[in-house]
Coordinates of C-alpha atoms in Angstrom, one line a residue:
X21 CA -0.1 -0.2 0.1
X22 CA 1.2 3.5 -0.7
X23 CA 2.1 6.5 1.5
X24 CA -0.3 9.2 2.5
X25 CA 1.0 12.8 2.6
X26 CA -0.1 15.1 5.3
X27 CA -3.8 16.2 5.0
X28 CA -4.9 19.6 4.3
X29 CA -7.2 19.4 7.2
X30 CA -8.8 22.9 6.7
X31 CA -9.1 22.9 2.9
X32 CA -12.7 23.3 2.0
X33 CA -14.1 20.7 -0.5
X34 CA -14.7 23.1 -3.2
X35 CA -10.9 24.0 -3.4
X36 CA -10.2 20.5 -5.0
X37 CA -8.1 18.7 -2.2
X38 CA -6.1 15.9 -3.1
X39 CA -7.6 13.5 -0.6
X40 CA -11.0 13.4 1.3
X41 CA -12.1 11.4 4.2
X42 CA -15.9 10.4 4.3
X43 CA -17.5 8.4 7.1
X44 CA -21.1 6.8 6.5
X45 CA -22.8 6.1 9.8
X46 CA -26.2 4.9 10.7
X47 CA -28.2 2.0 12.4
X48 CA -26.9 -1.5 12.2
X49 CA -30.0 -1.8 9.7
X50 CA -29.2 0.9 7.5
X51 CA -26.6 -0.8 5.2
X52 CA -23.7 1.4 5.9
X53 CA -21.2 -1.4 5.3
X54 CA -22.8 -2.1 1.9
X55 CA -23.1 1.8 1.1
X56 CA -19.4 2.1 2.0
X57 CA -18.3 -0.8 0.3
X58 CA -20.1 0.1 -3.0
X59 CA -18.6 3.7 -2.8
X60 CA -15.2 2.0 -2.4
X61 CA -15.9 0.3 -5.6
X62 CA -16.8 3.2 -7.7
X63 CA -13.6 5.0 -5.9
X64 CA -11.5 2.4 -7.3
X65 CA -13.0 2.4 -10.7
X66 CA -12.4 6.0 -10.9
X67 CA -8.6 5.5 -10.3
X68 CA -8.1 6.9 -6.9
X69 CA -6.0 5.4 -4.2
X70 CA -8.0 4.6 -1.1
X71 CA -8.0 2.9 2.4
X72 CA -11.1 2.0 4.2
X73 CA -12.2 1.4 7.9
X74 CA -15.5 -0.3 8.6
X75 CA -16.5 -0.2 12.0
X76 CA -19.5 -1.9 13.5
X77 CA -20.9 -3.3 16.7
X78 CA -20.5 -6.7 18.1
X79 CA -24.1 -7.3 18.9
X80 CA -26.1 -9.0 16.0
X81 CA -28.8 -6.2 16.2
X82 CA -28.7 -3.7 19.0
X83 CA -32.0 -1.9 19.6
X84 CA -32.8 0.1 16.5
X85 CA -31.9 3.7 16.9
X86 CA -29.6 3.3 20.0
X87 CA -26.1 4.5 20.5
X88 CA -24.9 1.0 21.0
X89 CA -26.3 0.0 17.4
X90 CA -24.3 2.6 15.5
X91 CA -22.4 1.1 12.3
X92 CA -19.9 3.2 10.5
X93 CA -17.7 2.9 7.3
X94 CA -14.8 5.3 6.8
X95 CA -12.9 5.8 3.5
X96 CA -9.9 8.0 2.7
X97 CA -9.4 8.4 -0.9
X98 CA -7.6 10.8 -3.3
X99 CA -5.4 11.7 -6.3
X100 CA -2.3 10.9 -4.3
X101 CA -1.0 7.9 -2.5
X102 CA -3.0 6.8 0.6
X103 CA -2.1 4.2 3.3
X104 CA -4.4 4.9 6.2
X105 CA -8.2 5.4 6.5
X106 CA -7.6 9.0 7.8
X107 CA -7.6 10.5 11.1
X108 CA -10.8 12.4 11.2
X109 CA -13.6 12.8 8.4
X110 CA -14.0 15.6 6.2
X111 CA -17.6 14.5 5.6
X112 CA -20.1 12.7 7.8
X113 CA -23.0 11.3 6.6
X114 CA -25.5 10.6 9.6
X115 CA -28.5 8.7 9.1
X116 CA -30.2 9.0 12.6
X117 CA -29.5 10.9 15.9
X118 CA -27.6 8.1 17.2
X119 CA -25.3 8.0 14.5
X120 CA -24.7 11.9 14.6
X121 CA -24.1 11.8 18.4
X122 CA -21.6 8.9 18.2
X123 CA -19.5 10.2 15.2
X124 CA -19.8 13.9 15.5
X125 CA -16.7 14.2 17.7
X126 CA -14.7 12.6 14.8
X127 CA -15.6 15.3 12.3
X128 CA -12.9 17.8 11.5
X129 CA -13.7 21.5 12.4
X130 CA -15.4 23.0 9.4
X131 CA -16.3 19.6 8.1
X132 CA -19.4 18.9 6.3
X133 CA -22.3 16.9 8.1
X134 CA -25.3 15.5 6.0
X135 CA -28.3 14.4 8.1
X136 CA -31.6 12.9 7.6
X137 CA -34.1 15.1 9.3
X138 CA -36.7 12.5 8.7
X139 CA -35.1 10.3 11.4
X140 CA -34.8 13.2 14.1
X141 CA -38.2 12.4 15.8
X142 CA -38.9 12.8 19.4
X143 CA -38.5 9.0 19.8
X144 CA -35.3 8.7 18.2
X145 CA -33.7 11.8 19.9
X146 CA -34.6 10.0 23.2
X147 CA -32.8 6.9 22.2
X148 CA -29.8 8.9 21.4
X149 CA -30.0 10.7 24.6
X150 CA -30.6 14.1 23.2
X151 CA -32.3 16.5 25.4
X152 CA -33.0 18.7 22.4
X153 CA -32.5 18.4 18.8
X154 CA -29.0 19.1 17.6
X155 CA -30.5 20.6 14.5
X156 CA -32.3 23.5 16.4
X157 CA -29.5 24.5 18.9
X158 CA -25.6 25.2 18.4
X159 CA -24.4 21.5 18.5
X160 CA -23.6 21.7 14.8
X161 CA -22.4 25.4 14.7
X162 CA -18.6 24.4 14.2
X163 CA -19.5 22.5 10.9
X164 CA -21.2 22.9 7.4
X165 CA -24.5 21.3 7.7
X166 CA -26.8 19.8 4.9
X167 CA -30.0 18.8 6.5
X168 CA -33.0 17.4 4.7
X169 CA -35.6 14.6 4.7
X170 CA -33.8 11.9 3.0
X171 CA -36.4 9.2 4.1
X172 CA -39.2 11.3 2.6
X173 CA -37.2 11.7 -0.7
X174 CA -36.3 8.0 -0.8
X175 CA -40.1 7.0 -0.4
X176 CA -40.8 9.4 -3.3
X177 CA -38.4 7.8 -5.6
X178 CA -39.6 4.2 -4.9
X179 CA -43.3 5.0 -4.8
X180 CA -43.9 3.8 -8.3
X181 CA -42.7 0.3 -7.4
X182 CA -45.3 -0.4 -4.7
X183 CA -43.1 -1.0 -1.9
X184 CA -44.4 -0.4 1.5
X185 CA -42.9 2.3 3.9
X186 CA -40.7 -0.3 5.7
X187 CA -39.4 -1.8 2.5
X188 CA -39.2 1.6 0.8
X189 CA -36.8 3.0 3.5
X190 CA -34.6 -0.1 3.1
X191 CA -33.5 1.9 -0.1
X192 CA -32.4 5.0 1.9
X193 CA -28.8 3.8 1.8
X194 CA -29.0 3.8 -2.1
X195 CA -30.3 7.4 -2.2
X196 CA -27.5 8.4 0.2
X197 CA -24.9 6.6 -2.1
X198 CA -26.5 8.2 -5.2
X199 CA -25.8 11.7 -3.6
X200 CA -22.4 10.7 -2.5
X201 CA -21.6 9.5 -6.0
X202 CA -22.8 13.1 -7.3
X203 CA -20.6 14.9 -4.8
X204 CA -17.4 13.2 -5.9
X205 CA -18.3 12.9 -9.5
X206 CA -18.6 9.1 -9.7
X207 CA -20.3 7.2 -12.2
X208 CA -23.6 5.3 -11.5
X209 CA -23.5 2.4 -14.1
X210 CA -21.3 0.0 -11.9
X211 CA -23.7 0.4 -9.4
X212 CA -26.7 -0.4 -11.7
X213 CA -25.2 -3.4 -12.8
X214 CA -24.4 -4.6 -9.3
X215 CA -27.9 -4.0 -8.2
X216 CA -29.3 -5.8 -11.2
X217 CA -27.2 -8.7 -10.6
X218 CA -27.7 -8.8 -6.7
X219 CA -31.5 -8.6 -7.3
X220 CA -31.6 -10.8 -10.4
X221 CA -34.5 -12.8 -8.9
X222 CA -36.4 -9.8 -7.7
X223 CA -36.3 -7.1 -10.6
X224 CA -38.8 -4.8 -8.7
X225 CA -36.4 -4.6 -5.8
X226 CA -33.4 -3.9 -8.1
X227 CA -35.3 -1.2 -10.0
X228 CA -36.5 0.4 -6.6
X229 CA -33.0 0.6 -5.3
X230 CA -31.7 2.1 -8.9
X231 CA -34.3 4.6 -8.6
X232 CA -33.3 5.6 -5.2
X233 CA -29.7 5.8 -6.2
X234 CA -30.5 7.8 -9.3
X235 CA -32.9 10.2 -7.2
X236 CA -30.0 10.8 -4.7
X237 CA -27.7 11.6 -7.7
X238 CA -30.3 13.9 -9.5
X239 CA -30.9 15.8 -6.1
X240 CA -27.1 16.7 -6.1
X241 CA -27.4 17.9 -9.8
X242 CA -30.6 19.8 -9.7
X243 CA -31.1 21.1 -6.3
X244 CA -30.3 25.0 -5.9
X245 CA -28.5 24.8 -2.8
X246 CA -26.3 27.5 -1.3
X247 CA -23.5 26.7 0.9
X248 CA -21.7 23.3 1.6
X249 CA -22.7 20.9 -1.2
X250 CA -20.4 21.1 -4.0
X251 CA -19.2 18.5 -6.6
X252 CA -15.5 17.6 -6.1
X253 CA -13.6 15.9 -8.7
X254 CA -10.4 14.0 -7.7
X255 CA -8.3 12.9 -10.6
X256 CA -6.8 9.3 -10.6
X257 CA -3.6 8.8 -8.9
X258 CA -0.6 8.0 -10.9
X259 CA 0.0 4.2 -10.8
X260 CA 2.2 1.7 -12.5
X261 CA 0.4 -0.1 -15.5
X262 CA -1.1 -3.3 -14.7
X263 CA -4.3 -5.1 -13.6
X264 CA -5.7 -3.7 -10.2
X265 CA -8.6 -4.6 -8.0
X266 CA -9.7 -3.8 -4.5
X267 CA -9.1 -6.2 -2.0
X268 CA -9.7 -6.6 1.8
X269 CA -7.1 -8.6 4.0
X270 CA -9.3 -11.5 4.5
X271 CA -9.6 -11.8 0.6
X272 CA -5.9 -11.4 0.3
X273 CA -5.1 -14.1 2.8
X274 CA -7.5 -16.4 1.2
X275 CA -6.0 -15.9 -2.3
X276 CA -2.5 -16.1 -0.8
X277 CA -3.3 -19.5 0.7
X278 CA -4.5 -20.9 -2.5
X279 CA -1.6 -19.5 -4.4
X280 CA 1.0 -21.1 -1.7
X281 CA -0.9 -24.4 -2.1
X282 CA -0.6 -24.2 -5.7
X283 CA 3.2 -23.3 -5.5
X284 CA 3.6 -26.1 -3.3
X285 CA 1.7 -28.3 -5.7
X286 CA -0.6 -29.5 -3.1
X287 CA -4.2 -29.8 -2.5
X288 CA -5.4 -27.4 0.5
X289 CA -7.7 -28.3 3.2
X290 CA -9.1 -25.6 5.4
X291 CA -10.7 -26.5 8.7
X292 CA -12.4 -23.6 10.4
X293 CA -15.1 -22.3 12.8
X294 CA -17.0 -19.0 12.7
X295 CA -15.4 -16.3 14.7
X296 CA -15.3 -12.5 14.1
X297 CA -13.1 -11.4 12.4
X298 CA -11.8 -14.5 10.8
X299 CA -14.8 -16.0 9.5
X300 CA -14.5 -14.3 6.2
X301 CA -11.4 -16.4 5.3
X302 CA -13.7 -19.4 5.4
X303 CA -16.4 -17.7 3.3
X304 CA -13.8 -16.7 0.5
X305 CA -12.1 -20.1 0.5
X306 CA -15.4 -22.0 0.1
X307 CA -15.8 -20.2 -3.3
X308 CA -12.5 -21.5 -4.5
X309 CA -13.0 -25.2 -4.9
X310 CA -11.9 -25.3 -8.5
X311 CA -8.3 -24.7 -7.2
X312 CA -8.1 -27.9 -5.2
X313 CA -9.6 -26.4 -2.0
X314 CA -11.6 -28.3 0.4
X315 CA -13.3 -26.4 3.1
X316 CA -14.9 -27.8 6.5
X317 CA -16.7 -25.9 9.0
X318 CA -16.2 -27.7 12.0
X319 CA -18.3 -28.1 15.2
X320 CA -15.7 -26.3 17.3
X321 CA -12.2 -24.7 17.2
X322 CA -10.5 -27.9 18.2
X323 CA -12.2 -30.0 15.7
X324 CA -11.2 -27.5 13.0
X325 CA -7.5 -27.6 13.9
X326 CA -7.3 -31.2 14.3
X327 CA -9.0 -32.0 11.0
X328 CA -6.5 -29.7 9.4
X329 CA -3.5 -31.6 11.0
X330 CA -5.1 -34.9 9.9
X331 CA -5.2 -33.4 6.4
X332 CA -1.6 -32.6 6.6
X333 CA -0.7 -36.0 7.8
X334 CA -2.5 -37.4 4.7
X335 CA -0.4 -35.3 2.4
X336 CA -2.4 -32.1 1.9
X337 CA -1.5 -28.4 3.1
X338 CA -3.6 -28.2 6.2
X339 CA -4.8 -24.7 7.1
X340 CA -6.9 -23.2 9.8
X341 CA -7.9 -19.9 10.9
X342 CA -9.3 -18.1 14.1
X343 CA -9.1 -15.2 16.3
X344 CA -7.4 -15.1 19.7
X345 CA -10.1 -16.9 21.7
X346 CA -10.2 -19.7 19.2
X347 CA -6.4 -19.8 18.9
X348 CA -6.5 -20.5 22.6
X349 CA -8.7 -23.5 22.2
X350 CA -6.4 -24.9 19.3
X351 CA -3.3 -24.5 21.5
X352 CA -2.8 -28.2 22.4
X353 CA -3.4 -29.4 18.8
X354 CA -0.8 -26.8 17.8
X355 CA 1.6 -28.5 20.0
X356 CA 0.6 -31.8 18.3
X357 CA 1.3 -30.2 15.1
X358 CA 4.9 -29.1 16.4
X359 CA 5.6 -32.4 18.0
X360 CA 4.5 -34.5 14.8
X361 CA 6.4 -31.8 12.7
X362 CA 3.7 -31.6 10.1
X363 CA 3.1 -28.6 7.9
X364 CA 0.2 -26.4 9.0
X365 CA -0.7 -22.7 8.4
X366 CA -2.6 -20.9 11.4
X367 CA -4.1 -17.5 10.6
X368 CA -4.8 -15.5 13.6
X369 CA -7.1 -12.4 12.7
X370 CA -6.6 -10.6 16.0
X371 CA -9.3 -8.8 17.9
X372 CA -9.7 -7.1 21.3
X373 CA -9.4 -9.3 24.2
X374 CA -9.0 -11.1 26.6
X375 CA -11.8 -13.9 26.3
X376 CA -14.7 -12.5 24.2
X377 CA -13.2 -9.0 24.7
X378 CA -14.0 -6.6 21.8
X379 CA -15.0 -9.0 19.0
X380 CA -15.4 -6.2 16.3
X381 CA -12.6 -4.1 17.3
X382 CA -8.9 -4.4 16.4
X383 CA -5.9 -5.1 18.6
X384 CA -2.3 -6.7 18.3
X385 CA -2.5 -8.4 21.8
X386 CA -2.0 -12.0 20.6
X387 CA 1.9 -11.8 20.0
X388 CA 2.9 -13.3 23.3
X389 CA 0.3 -16.1 22.4
X390 CA 1.8 -16.7 19.0
X391 CA 5.2 -16.7 20.0
X392 CA 5.3 -18.4 23.5
X393 CA 1.7 -19.5 24.0
X394 CA 2.0 -23.3 24.2
X395 CA 2.9 -25.8 26.8
X396 CA 6.5 -27.1 26.7
X397 CA 9.2 -25.8 24.5
X398 CA 7.1 -25.5 21.2
X399 CA 8.5 -23.1 18.9
X400 CA 6.9 -22.1 15.6
X401 CA 7.5 -19.4 12.9
X402 CA 5.4 -16.3 13.4
X403 CA 5.0 -13.8 10.6
X404 CA 2.8 -10.7 10.3
X405 CA 1.0 -8.9 7.5
X406 CA 1.3 -5.1 7.5
X407 CA -1.7 -4.2 5.2
X408 CA -4.5 -5.9 3.1
X409 CA -2.5 -6.2 0.2
X410 CA 0.6 -7.4 1.9
X411 CA -1.4 -10.2 3.4
X412 CA -1.2 -12.1 -0.2
X413 CA 2.5 -12.4 -0.1
X414 CA 2.7 -13.1 3.6
X415 CA 0.2 -16.0 3.2
X416 CA 2.4 -17.5 0.5
X417 CA 5.4 -17.2 2.7
X418 CA 3.5 -19.0 5.5
X419 CA 2.9 -21.8 3.1
X420 CA 6.6 -22.0 2.0
X421 CA 7.9 -22.2 5.5
X422 CA 5.3 -24.8 6.6
X423 CA 6.1 -26.9 3.6
X424 CA 9.8 -26.6 3.5
X425 CA 10.5 -26.8 7.3
X426 CA 7.8 -29.2 8.2
X427 CA 6.1 -27.0 10.8
X428 CA 3.1 -25.1 11.9
X429 CA 3.4 -21.4 11.1
X430 CA 1.3 -18.6 12.6
X431 CA 0.3 -15.9 10.3
X432 CA -0.9 -12.7 12.2
X433 CA -3.4 -10.2 10.9
X434 CA -6.0 -8.3 12.8
X435 CA -9.5 -6.9 12.6
X436 CA -8.4 -3.8 10.8
X437 CA -6.4 -5.7 8.1
X438 CA -9.2 -8.2 7.6
X439 CA -12.0 -5.8 7.1
X440 CA -10.2 -3.0 5.5
X441 CA -9.8 -2.6 1.8
X442 CA -7.3 -0.9 -0.7
X443 CA -6.4 -1.1 -4.3
X444 CA -4.1 -4.0 -5.0
X445 CA -2.0 -4.7 -8.3
X446 CA -2.6 -8.3 -9.0
X447 CA 0.9 -9.8 -9.2
X448 CA 2.4 -11.7 -12.2
X449 CA 2.3 -15.6 -11.1
X450 CA 5.4 -16.0 -12.9
X451 CA 7.1 -13.9 -10.3
X452 CA 6.6 -16.4 -7.5
X453 CA 9.1 -19.3 -7.2
X454 CA 7.5 -22.7 -6.7
X455 CA 8.5 -24.7 -3.7
X456 CA 7.0 -28.2 -4.6
X457 CA 6.4 -30.5 -1.6
X458 CA 8.3 -33.9 -1.6
X459 CA 7.3 -37.1 -0.1
X460 CA 9.4 -40.0 1.1
X461 CA 8.3 -43.2 -0.9
X462 CA 10.8 -45.7 0.0
X463 CA 13.5 -46.0 2.8
X464 CA 16.7 -44.1 2.5
X465 CA 18.7 -47.0 4.0
X466 CA 17.8 -50.6 5.1
X467 CA 15.6 -49.3 7.7
X468 CA 12.8 -46.5 7.8
X469 CA 14.0 -43.4 9.6
X470 CA 11.0 -41.2 9.8
X471 CA 12.8 -38.6 11.9
X472 CA 16.1 -38.5 9.9
X473 CA 16.5 -34.7 9.0
X474 CA 17.6 -32.9 5.8
X475 CA 19.9 -29.9 5.5
X476 CA 16.9 -27.8 6.7
X477 CA 16.5 -29.9 9.6
X478 CA 13.0 -31.2 8.5
X479 CA 12.1 -34.7 8.9
X480 CA 10.6 -36.5 5.8
X481 CA 6.9 -36.3 4.8
X482 CA 5.3 -39.8 4.6
X483 CA 1.9 -40.4 3.2
X484 CA 0.0 -42.9 5.2
X485 CA -0.6 -46.0 3.3
X486 CA 2.7 -45.9 1.3
X487 CA 3.9 -49.6 1.0
X488 CA 6.9 -50.3 3.4
X489 CA 6.7 -46.9 5.1
X490 CA 4.6 -47.7 8.1
X491 CA 5.9 -45.5 11.2
X492 CA 4.3 -44.2 14.4
X493 CA 3.3 -40.4 14.8
X494 CA 1.6 -38.7 17.6
X495 CA 2.0 -36.5 20.5
X496 CA 4.2 -38.4 22.7
X497 CA 8.0 -38.0 22.3
X498 CA 9.6 -40.1 19.6
X499 CA 13.2 -41.6 19.2
X500 CA 15.3 -39.1 17.3
X501 CA 15.5 -41.4 14.2
X502 CA 13.4 -44.5 14.5
X503 CA 10.1 -42.7 15.7
X504 CA 9.6 -45.4 18.4
X505 CA 8.1 -43.9 21.5
X506 CA 10.9 -42.7 23.9
X507 CA 11.1 -41.7 27.4
X508 CA 14.9 -41.5 27.4
X509 CA 16.1 -38.3 29.0
X510 CA 18.8 -37.7 26.5
X511 CA 16.6 -38.2 23.6
X512 CA 13.9 -35.9 24.9
X513 CA 16.9 -33.1 25.3
X514 CA 18.0 -33.9 21.8
X515 CA 14.6 -33.6 20.2
X516 CA 13.7 -30.5 22.1
X517 CA 16.8 -28.8 20.9
X518 CA 16.3 -30.1 17.5
X519 CA 12.8 -28.7 17.2
X520 CA 14.1 -25.4 18.5
X521 CA 17.1 -25.2 16.3
X522 CA 15.0 -26.1 13.2
X523 CA 13.0 -23.0 13.8
X524 CA 15.7 -20.8 14.9
X525 CA 17.9 -21.5 11.9
X526 CA 15.2 -20.9 9.4
X527 CA 16.7 -18.0 7.1
X528 CA 14.6 -14.8 6.9
X529 CA 15.3 -11.8 4.8
X530 CA 17.6 -9.1 6.3
X531 CA 15.5 -6.2 8.1
X532 CA 15.4 -3.1 6.0
X533 CA 14.4 0.4 6.9
X534 CA 10.9 1.2 5.6
X535 CA 11.5 4.9 5.7
X536 CA 14.4 7.1 6.7
X537 CA 18.1 6.7 7.3
X538 CA 19.8 3.4 8.5
X539 CA 21.0 5.3 11.7
X540 CA 19.9 8.2 13.8
X541 CA 18.4 9.4 17.2
X542 CA 15.2 7.5 17.0
X543 CA 13.9 4.1 15.3
X544 CA 10.2 3.6 15.5
X545 CA 9.8 -0.2 15.1
X546 CA 6.4 -1.6 14.2
X547 CA 4.7 -4.8 13.2
X548 CA 1.5 -5.5 11.5
X549 CA -1.1 -3.0 10.7
X550 CA 0.6 0.0 12.4
X551 CA 2.7 0.1 9.2
X552 CA 0.5 3.0 7.6
X553 CA 0.3 5.6 10.4
X554 CA 3.8 4.9 11.7
X555 CA 5.2 5.5 8.1
X556 CA 3.4 8.7 7.7
X557 CA 4.1 10.1 11.2
X558 CA 7.8 9.3 10.6
X559 CA 7.6 11.2 7.1
X560 CA 6.0 14.2 8.8
X561 CA 8.7 14.2 11.7
X562 CA 11.4 14.1 9.2
X563 CA 10.1 16.9 7.2
X564 CA 10.3 18.8 10.7
X565 CA 13.9 18.1 11.0
X566 CA 13.8 15.1 13.3
X567 CA 16.3 12.3 13.1
X568 CA 13.8 9.5 12.9
X569 CA 13.3 6.2 10.9
X570 CA 10.6 3.6 10.5
X571 CA 11.4 -0.2 10.6
X572 CA 8.8 -2.7 10.2
X573 CA 9.1 -6.2 11.2
X574 CA 7.3 -9.0 9.2
X575 CA 9.2 -12.0 10.6
X576 CA 8.5 -11.9 14.4
X577 CA 10.0 -15.4 15.0
X578 CA 12.7 -16.0 14.2
X579 CA 13.7 -12.3 13.9
X580 CA 15.8 -11.2 11.2
X581 CA 19.6 -12.0 11.8
X582 CA 20.7 -8.4 11.2
X583 CA 17.8 -6.7 13.4
X584 CA 20.1 -6.2 16.4
X585 CA 22.8 -4.4 14.7
X586 CA 20.3 -2.4 12.8
X587 CA 18.8 -1.1 15.8
X588 CA 22.2 -0.5 17.6
X589 CA 22.6 2.4 15.0
X590 CA 19.8 4.5 16.8
X591 CA 20.1 6.1 20.1
X592 CA 16.5 5.4 21.1
X593 CA 13.8 2.8 20.1
X594 CA 10.2 3.3 20.3
X595 CA 7.7 0.4 19.7
X596 CA 4.0 1.3 19.1
X597 CA 1.7 -1.4 19.5
X598 CA -2.0 -2.0 20.0
X599 CA -1.3 -3.9 23.0
X600 CA 0.6 -3.4 26.4
X601 CA 4.1 -3.8 25.0
X602 CA 4.5 -7.2 23.6
X603 CA 6.8 -6.9 20.7
X604 CA 8.9 -4.5 23.0
X605 CA 9.3 -7.5 25.3
X606 CA 10.4 -9.8 22.5
X607 CA 12.9 -7.4 21.4
X608 CA 14.4 -6.9 24.8
X609 CA 14.4 -10.6 25.4
X610 CA 16.2 -11.5 21.9
X611 CA 18.3 -8.6 21.4
X612 CA 18.8 -6.9 24.8
X613 CA 17.6 -3.6 23.2
X614 CA 16.3 -1.0 25.5
X615 CA 13.1 -0.4 23.6
X616 CA 10.3 1.7 25.0
X617 CA 6.5 1.1 24.4
X618 CA 3.8 3.3 23.1
X619 CA 0.6 1.4 23.5
X620 CA -2.9 1.6 22.7
X621 CA -5.8 -0.7 23.5
X622 CA -9.0 1.3 22.7
X623 CA -10.0 -1.1 19.9
X624 CA -9.1 1.4 17.3
X625 CA -6.0 1.9 15.1
X626 CA -3.2 4.5 15.9
X627 CA -4.0 8.0 14.4
X628 CA -1.1 9.4 12.6
X629 CA -1.3 12.6 14.9
X630 CA -1.0 10.4 17.7
X631 CA 2.2 8.8 16.6
X632 CA 3.5 12.2 15.6
X633 CA 3.0 13.6 19.0
X634 CA 4.8 10.6 20.4
X635 CA 8.0 10.9 18.0
X636 CA 8.2 14.6 18.6
X637 CA 8.3 14.1 22.4
X638 CA 11.8 12.5 21.8
X639 CA 12.9 15.9 20.6
X640 CA 11.3 18.4 22.8
X641 CA 13.8 18.4 25.5
X642 CA 11.5 17.4 28.4
X643 CA 13.1 14.7 30.5
X644 CA 11.0 11.5 30.6
X645 CA 8.5 12.8 28.2
X646 CA 8.6 9.6 25.9
X647 CA 6.7 6.4 25.3
X648 CA 3.9 5.6 27.4
X649 CA 0.1 5.0 26.9
X650 CA -2.1 6.7 24.4
X651 CA -5.3 7.9 25.9
X652 CA -8.6 7.1 24.5
X653 CA -9.4 9.4 21.6
X654 CA -12.9 10.6 21.6
X655 CA -12.4 12.0 18.1
X656 CA -11.6 8.6 16.7
X657 CA -13.5 6.5 19.1
X658 CA -16.6 8.3 20.3
X659 CA -18.2 6.6 23.3
X660 CA -21.8 5.6 22.9
X661 CA -22.4 5.8 26.8
X662 CA -23.9 9.2 27.8
X663 CA -21.6 10.9 30.4
X664 CA -23.2 11.7 33.7

């Protein structure tokens, strides 16, 4: 994903900014995620760079119109390169009072707020804990306001199709989308085509939604509005030639897993159990059966991972996926995969924890779990994707490591990466080097030695049922060569050291500096989805004259061999994480680096401004004014709880 330049936060929309942040917000039943997704599609087709951030409640359906039921979708798009969903919106579309109250603190001063006055009834205002209508007092005074009855205009547009009021209002999101398409000069035809396809069996519903979409667009075209509503055209961002598409992290992981299995020349078995935000991987893979993919929705997390291990034992590439709570349930089976030394890819789409925690919010708090979280000495490689598009290559790398080193591999994403979307240049398949799996089909000597290792330290992969190749496999310790059950102390020491060394000696690429110089006063070290805001904050800080660089780690375990030497070239090391300092602990443990943490566990990604402030603290001359914990940000994460 590309890099976002500093936003012109006070640039009016009619002065042609080079990037705009829009947030759609409404009730969970208002279709905000669908609206945002289709606006994203139109934006990608227009050639703009973009990054999105869907944000929705964990409840299946909170009471309609309440603060807890608000769902939002934010998109940052422009004619320059973008790599975060934006710190604060320029435009807020609020479909009801609750959506306005929850999201208004996020809007930039002077930003545009569009509200549906038809929803500002006494009943809805009470649900949103408003004592008086914000449309009638000075609540909206700091902003440009466009307030009109979207509900009534939607019902007018769909009246010819005979829909009742309830069904007619379901088209309100399409009316709003039509207005947004006009505001940013987007074509409607792709949305017409999508609606006709989506409702192919209900043409009246398709026609009603198209009518609502066109009516919203026409309102922008023809209404004689003074003030805030202007049409803004953002030209395409310069890009390299090639085939592009929008992709979410879940889609990229799914495609990367399939590509990895193809490069390994193996069929793939995916065993999963539904859990937010990892479920989308199962959904995507279920549609890719033509590539030799078998998907299995198990009755629980343990069955899912055990089935995947069984598939690997049988000669397929076993894959499983979950979030932190499910990974906890899979832990014993992961130890089995490590003990039996079978290839297995484990995808952890992290969310707020512990336990059920914050199911629909993002966090990076499973790093300890990934690196250390198994009984006994049970090492496994851990790698982390930094963006939705990057997840494709990381998934391929996870498959390669699993197959070549006969080991389970943990691939870390998070809720932000899984749900967010960005433009992605479809890579040339010829650019990836195959790593075909090999199976032992006959003994290498007079006696079968199922744990005799190759130069990588990997034991042979033997398919069950191969004539003359019967051997024992399981969770009890085995003899180092014969595979027979062994309680011998020296053998257990040898096998423990061997499994450790196999993982520790996996060659990973040398660590590079993502942005900035290779030495300096401060290194900001990140991993995972903090990539975008860290890189932009470092860029801005360098522009201010600060001696700071950005280092972003993909290979968490084992760490790159040159990382310690690289970090020694900086006076200080700051590690921003959406946890309480877990990578910082790993760096101190492995490299004896005196790293400092900047932590955030509010369920939301870092803002660029938060990181920029933290970096500047290292150069302000105030003793001890570094690191620490980022305070909850009402601009980014408005609380739905009414303060007393």
